[in-house]
Amino acid sequence: MQVDDLSDERVQALIMNHLESMALHSPPESRHALHFDGLRQPDVTFWSAWEGEELVGCGALKELGAAHGEIKSMKTDPRHVRKGVARQVLAHIIDVAKERGYTRLSLETGSMAAFAPARRLYESFGFTYCEPFAHYKHDPNSMFMTKEL
């Protein structure tokens, strides 16, 4: 895992794949994935995951407050699904959140069947379902999860 500035074309292509996937499964008003500008904000840290020279995934952590972070832009390259990439990225984000002194880590994900594998991953790490947090509102297309650290 390395902190990434999103300048590499391979990273940009993975983010575009992530955004296109969201567009396939979620209506516009229910898409909360960050675009490049959002991922470059000072309150967001973005990481890319590599195997040698090959990009395998990415993830980001947005600071919501001194003790609360939000997981953003978790994506595994489609050629590397089911190899444990997402588990490694998520474990890294949780470790960094703890190092920063966060006591809570939250996320928004889709409620549709396409997002079930992601929800199972988060559940396996101890995330539980919660009410909307930060700027989010109730949305039948969204599910909210949180974990006390």
Backbone as numpy.savetxt, mean C-alpha at the origin, in Angstrom:
# Nx Ny Nz CAx CAy CAz Cx Cy Cz
14.68 -3.95 -0.16 13.82 -2.77 -0.16 14.71 -1.54 -0.16
14.37 -0.60 -0.99 15.11 0.65 -1.00 14.15 1.83 -1.16
14.46 2.91 -0.46 13.69 4.13 -0.65 13.88 4.53 -2.11
12.81 4.93 -2.74 12.83 5.15 -4.19 12.22 6.51 -4.52
12.79 7.20 -5.50 12.28 8.51 -5.91 11.34 8.42 -7.12
11.03 7.22 -7.56 10.12 6.97 -8.68 10.64 7.48 -10.02
11.95 7.63 -10.16 12.50 8.11 -11.42 12.77 6.98 -12.41
12.88 5.75 -11.93 13.15 4.61 -12.79 11.90 4.26 -13.59
12.05 4.05 -14.90 10.91 3.74 -15.75 10.22 2.45 -15.34
10.96 1.48 -14.80 10.35 0.23 -14.37 9.44 0.47 -13.17
9.85 1.34 -12.27 9.02 1.68 -11.12 7.78 2.43 -11.58
7.96 3.37 -12.49 6.82 4.11 -13.03 5.82 3.17 -13.71
6.33 2.17 -14.44 5.45 1.22 -15.12 4.67 0.39 -14.10
5.31 0.01 -12.98 4.61 -0.76 -11.95 3.51 0.09 -11.30
3.79 1.35 -11.04 2.77 2.24 -10.47 1.62 2.40 -11.46
1.93 2.56 -12.73 0.87 2.67 -13.74 0.04 1.39 -13.79
0.68 0.24 -13.67 -0.04 -1.04 -13.62 -0.98 -1.07 -12.42
-0.49 -0.56 -11.28 -1.31 -0.49 -10.07 -2.54 0.40 -10.30
-2.32 1.56 -10.88 -3.42 2.50 -11.12 -4.42 1.92 -12.13
-3.92 1.24 -13.17 -4.80 0.62 -14.16 -5.62 -0.50 -13.53
-5.00 -1.25 -12.63 -5.71 -2.31 -11.93 -6.84 -1.74 -11.07
-6.55 -0.63 -10.39 -7.59 0.03 -9.59 -8.73 0.48 -10.49
-8.41 0.99 -11.68 -9.44 1.46 -12.61 -10.33 0.31 -13.10
-9.76 -0.89 -13.20 -10.54 -2.05 -13.63 -11.55 -2.50 -12.58
-11.20 -2.31 -11.32 -11.99 -2.90 -10.24 -12.76 -1.90 -9.38
-12.47 -0.62 -9.51 -13.10 0.37 -8.63 -13.62 1.56 -9.45
-14.80 2.07 -9.10 -15.27 3.28 -9.78 -14.39 4.47 -9.39
-14.35 5.50 -10.22 -13.45 6.63 -9.97 -13.54 7.23 -8.57
-14.76 7.36 -8.04 -14.92 7.99 -6.72 -14.40 7.10 -5.58
-14.09 5.85 -5.88 -13.62 4.93 -4.85 -12.15 4.56 -5.02
-11.45 5.24 -5.90 -10.03 4.97 -6.10 -9.21 5.91 -5.24
-8.40 5.33 -4.37 -7.60 6.14 -3.46 -6.11 5.92 -3.64
-5.71 5.26 -4.73 -4.29 5.03 -5.00 -3.63 6.37 -5.34
-2.43 6.56 -4.85 -1.68 7.78 -5.10 -0.99 7.73 -6.46
-1.03 8.84 -7.17 -0.29 8.99 -8.41 1.14 9.42 -8.07
1.96 9.62 -9.07 3.37 9.95 -8.84 3.54 11.15 -7.92
2.80 12.22 -8.17 2.93 13.42 -7.34 2.58 13.12 -5.89
1.55 12.33 -5.66 1.16 11.97 -4.30 2.21 11.13 -3.60
2.87 10.25 -4.35 3.90 9.39 -3.77 5.20 10.14 -3.49
5.34 11.33 -4.09 6.55 12.14 -3.88 6.37 13.21 -2.79
5.23 13.21 -2.12 4.99 14.20 -1.07 5.89 13.94 0.13
6.23 14.99 0.89 7.14 14.82 2.03 6.62 13.90 3.13
5.29 13.71 3.21 4.74 12.84 4.25 4.62 11.38 3.80
5.16 11.06 2.60 5.10 9.71 2.05 6.52 9.20 1.80
6.76 7.97 2.24 8.01 7.28 1.91 7.63 6.12 1.00
8.29 6.05 -0.15 8.00 5.02 -1.14 9.21 4.11 -1.27
8.95 2.80 -1.27 10.02 1.81 -1.43 9.78 0.95 -2.65
10.86 0.56 -3.29 10.79 -0.46 -4.34 11.52 -1.69 -3.83
11.07 -2.86 -4.28 11.68 -4.13 -3.89 12.26 -4.78 -5.15
13.47 -5.24 -5.03 14.21 -5.76 -6.19 14.79 -7.13 -5.90
14.88 -7.95 -6.93 15.68 -9.17 -6.93 16.75 -8.94 -7.98
17.94 -8.57 -7.54 18.97 -8.19 -8.49 18.55 -6.92 -9.21
18.50 -7.00 -10.51 18.11 -5.85 -11.33 16.61 -5.86 -11.68
15.89 -6.84 -11.15 14.47 -6.97 -11.50 13.57 -6.43 -10.39
12.71 -5.49 -10.77 11.74 -4.93 -9.85 10.67 -5.98 -9.56
10.41 -6.25 -8.28 9.42 -7.27 -7.93 8.20 -6.69 -7.22
8.31 -5.47 -6.66 7.17 -4.90 -5.96 7.48 -3.54 -5.39
6.48 -2.98 -4.71 6.65 -1.66 -4.09 5.61 -1.48 -2.99
5.81 -0.43 -2.22 4.88 -0.07 -1.18 5.25 1.29 -0.63
4.33 1.92 0.06 4.57 3.24 0.60 3.92 3.37 1.98
4.45 4.32 2.73 3.93 4.64 4.06 3.70 6.14 4.12
2.45 6.51 4.41 2.07 7.92 4.53 1.89 8.24 6.01
2.50 9.32 6.44 2.34 9.74 7.84 1.04 10.53 7.97
0.16 10.04 8.83 -1.11 10.73 9.09 -1.02 11.60 10.33
-0.06 11.33 11.16 0.15 12.06 12.41 1.36 11.48 13.10
1.70 12.01 14.24 2.91 11.56 14.94 2.87 10.09 15.32
1.67 9.51 15.47 1.57 8.13 15.91 0.76 7.24 14.97
0.42 7.75 13.78 -0.48 7.01 12.88 0.04 7.08 11.45
0.18 5.91 10.82 0.61 5.85 9.43 -0.41 5.09 8.60
-0.34 5.31 7.29 -1.22 4.63 6.34 -0.39 3.92 5.28
-0.72 2.67 5.03 -0.08 1.90 3.98 -0.69 2.32 2.65
0.17 2.60 1.67 -0.26 3.00 0.34 0.53 2.21 -0.71
-0.05 2.09 -1.88 0.63 1.61 -3.08 1.34 0.27 -2.94
0.73 -0.66 -2.22 1.27 -2.02 -2.16 0.98 -2.68 -3.51
2.03 -3.11 -4.19 1.86 -3.74 -5.50 3.01 -4.71 -5.74
2.66 -5.92 -6.17 3.65 -6.90 -6.60 3.61 -6.95 -8.12
4.78 -6.98 -8.74 4.84 -7.13 -10.18 4.10 -8.43 -10.53
3.21 -8.40 -11.53 2.42 -9.59 -11.85 3.26 -10.84 -12.11
4.50 -10.69 -12.56 5.36 -11.85 -12.82 5.90 -12.46 -11.52
5.67 -11.79 -10.39 6.23 -12.26 -9.12 5.17 -12.52 -8.05
3.91 -12.60 -8.46 2.83 -12.88 -7.52 3.01 -14.28 -6.94
2.67 -14.42 -5.67 2.73 -15.67 -4.93 4.15 -16.14 -4.64
5.08 -15.18 -4.58 6.46 -15.49 -4.22 6.85 -14.88 -2.87
5.89 -14.29 -2.18 6.18 -13.69 -0.88 6.62 -12.24 -0.93
6.56 -11.62 -2.10 6.98 -10.23 -2.24 6.13 -9.31 -1.36
4.82 -9.44 -1.45 3.93 -8.56 -0.69 4.16 -8.73 0.81
4.40 -9.96 1.26 4.67 -10.20 2.69 5.94 -9.46 3.12
6.96 -9.48 2.29 8.22 -8.80 2.61 8.04 -7.29 2.63
7.32 -6.77 1.64 7.08 -5.32 1.60 6.27 -4.89 2.81
5.20 -5.62 3.12 4.36 -5.26 4.26 5.14 -5.35 5.57
5.94 -6.40 5.74 6.76 -6.53 6.96 7.71 -5.35 7.09
8.29 -4.91 5.98 9.21 -3.77 6.01 8.47 -2.50 6.44
7.30 -2.26 5.87 6.53 -1.07 6.21 6.15 -1.08 7.69
5.74 -2.23 8.20 5.39 -2.33 9.62 6.61 -2.05 10.49
7.76 -2.59 10.13 9.00 -2.34 10.89 9.34 -0.86 10.92
9.24 -0.20 9.76 9.55 1.24 9.71 8.55 2.02 10.55
7.28 1.67 10.48 6.25 2.35 11.28 6.58 2.24 12.76
7.00 1.07 13.20 7.38 0.88 14.61 8.60 1.72 14.95
9.60 1.74 14.06 10.82 2.55 14.28 10.47 4.02 14.42
9.47 4.47 13.69 9.05 5.88 13.74 8.23 6.19 14.98
7.86 5.16 15.73 7.08 5.37 16.94 5.58 5.42 16.71
5.14 4.99 15.53 3.70 4.94 15.30 3.09 3.89 16.23
1.90 4.17 16.69 1.18 3.19 17.50 0.03 2.56 16.73
-0.23 3.09 15.53 -1.33 2.58 14.71 -0.95 2.68 13.24
-1.31 1.64 12.50 -1.08 1.60 11.07 -2.40 1.20 10.42
-2.84 1.95 9.42 -4.15 1.72 8.81 -4.02 1.65 7.30
-5.10 1.21 6.66 -5.11 1.14 5.20 -6.54 1.10 4.70
-6.68 1.45 3.44 -7.96 1.33 2.72 -7.70 0.37 1.57
-8.62 -0.55 1.36 -8.54 -1.46 0.23 -9.94 -1.68 -0.32
-10.01 -2.32 -1.47 -11.31 -2.53 -2.10 -12.11 -3.63 -1.43
-13.43 -3.52 -1.58 -14.33 -4.53 -1.02 -14.65 -5.64 -2.01
-14.25 -5.48 -3.27 -14.57 -6.44 -4.31 -13.71 -7.70 -4.20
-14.15 -8.76 -4.88 -13.45 -10.05 -4.84 -12.00 -9.92 -5.28
-11.69 -9.04 -6.20 -10.31 -8.88 -6.68 -9.35 -8.48 -5.57
-9.87 -7.89 -4.51 -9.04 -7.44 -3.40 -8.98 -8.44 -2.25
-9.66 -9.56 -2.38 -9.68 -10.56 -1.30 -8.28 -11.07 -0.94
-7.40 -11.34 -1.91 -6.05 -11.78 -1.51 -5.31 -10.73 -0.68
-5.47 -9.46 -1.01 -4.83 -8.40 -0.23 -5.41 -8.37 1.18
-6.73 -8.48 1.30 -7.34 -8.46 2.63 -6.85 -9.63 3.47
-6.72 -10.82 2.85 -6.21 -11.98 3.58 -4.77 -11.76 4.05
-3.96 -11.12 3.21 -2.58 -10.81 3.60 -2.58 -9.90 4.83
-3.35 -8.82 4.78 -3.40 -7.90 5.92 -3.93 -8.58 7.17
-4.96 -9.41 7.02 -5.49 -10.15 8.16 -4.41 -11.04 8.78
-3.59 -11.67 7.94 -2.55 -12.58 8.44 -1.48 -11.83 9.24
-1.40 -10.52 9.05 -0.46 -9.69 9.81 -1.13 -9.05 11.02
-2.38 -9.40 11.28 -3.06 -8.89 12.46 -3.88 -7.64 12.25
-4.08 -7.22 11.01 -4.94 -6.07 10.75 -6.39 -6.51 10.94
-7.19 -5.61 11.50 -8.60 -5.87 11.70 -9.41 -4.77 11.01
-10.66 -5.07 10.74 -11.52 -4.11 10.04 -11.92 -3.00 11.00
-12.04 -1.80 10.45 -12.33 -0.63 11.28 -13.19 0.35 10.49
-13.56 1.41 11.16 -14.29 2.50 10.53 -13.33 3.31 9.66
-13.88 4.11 8.74 -13.00 4.98 7.95 -12.15 5.87 8.85
-10.96 6.16 8.42 -10.02 6.99 9.18 -9.57 8.15 8.29
-8.86 9.08 8.89 -8.32 10.25 8.17 -9.44 10.91 7.36
-9.22 11.09 6.06 -10.19 11.80 5.21 -11.23 10.88 4.59
-11.14 9.56 4.82 -12.03 8.61 4.18 -13.45 8.70 4.74
-14.40 8.30 3.89 -15.80 8.23 4.28 -16.31 6.82 3.97
-17.44 6.46 4.58 -18.03 5.16 4.27 -18.26 5.06 2.76
-17.92 3.91 2.20 -18.04 3.67 0.77 -18.22 2.16 0.59
-19.26 1.72 -0.09 -19.47 0.29 -0.26 -18.34 -0.40 -1.04
-17.52 0.38 -1.73 -16.42 -0.19 -2.50 -15.11 -0.22 -1.73
-15.11 0.27 -0.51 -13.90 0.33 0.31 -14.05 -0.45 1.60
-12.94 -1.00 2.05 -12.86 -1.61 3.37 -11.66 -0.97 4.05
-11.77 -0.77 5.34 -10.73 -0.10 6.12 -10.20 -1.07 7.16
-8.89 -1.07 7.32 -8.26 -1.99 8.26 -7.23 -1.22 9.08
-6.97 -1.72 10.28 -5.99 -1.06 11.15 -5.30 -2.10 12.00
-4.15 -1.71 12.50 -3.35 -2.57 13.38 -2.70 -1.69 14.43
-2.87 -2.07 15.70 -2.17 -1.39 16.77 -0.75 -1.94 16.81
0.21 -1.05 16.91 1.62 -1.48 16.91 2.19 -1.50 18.32
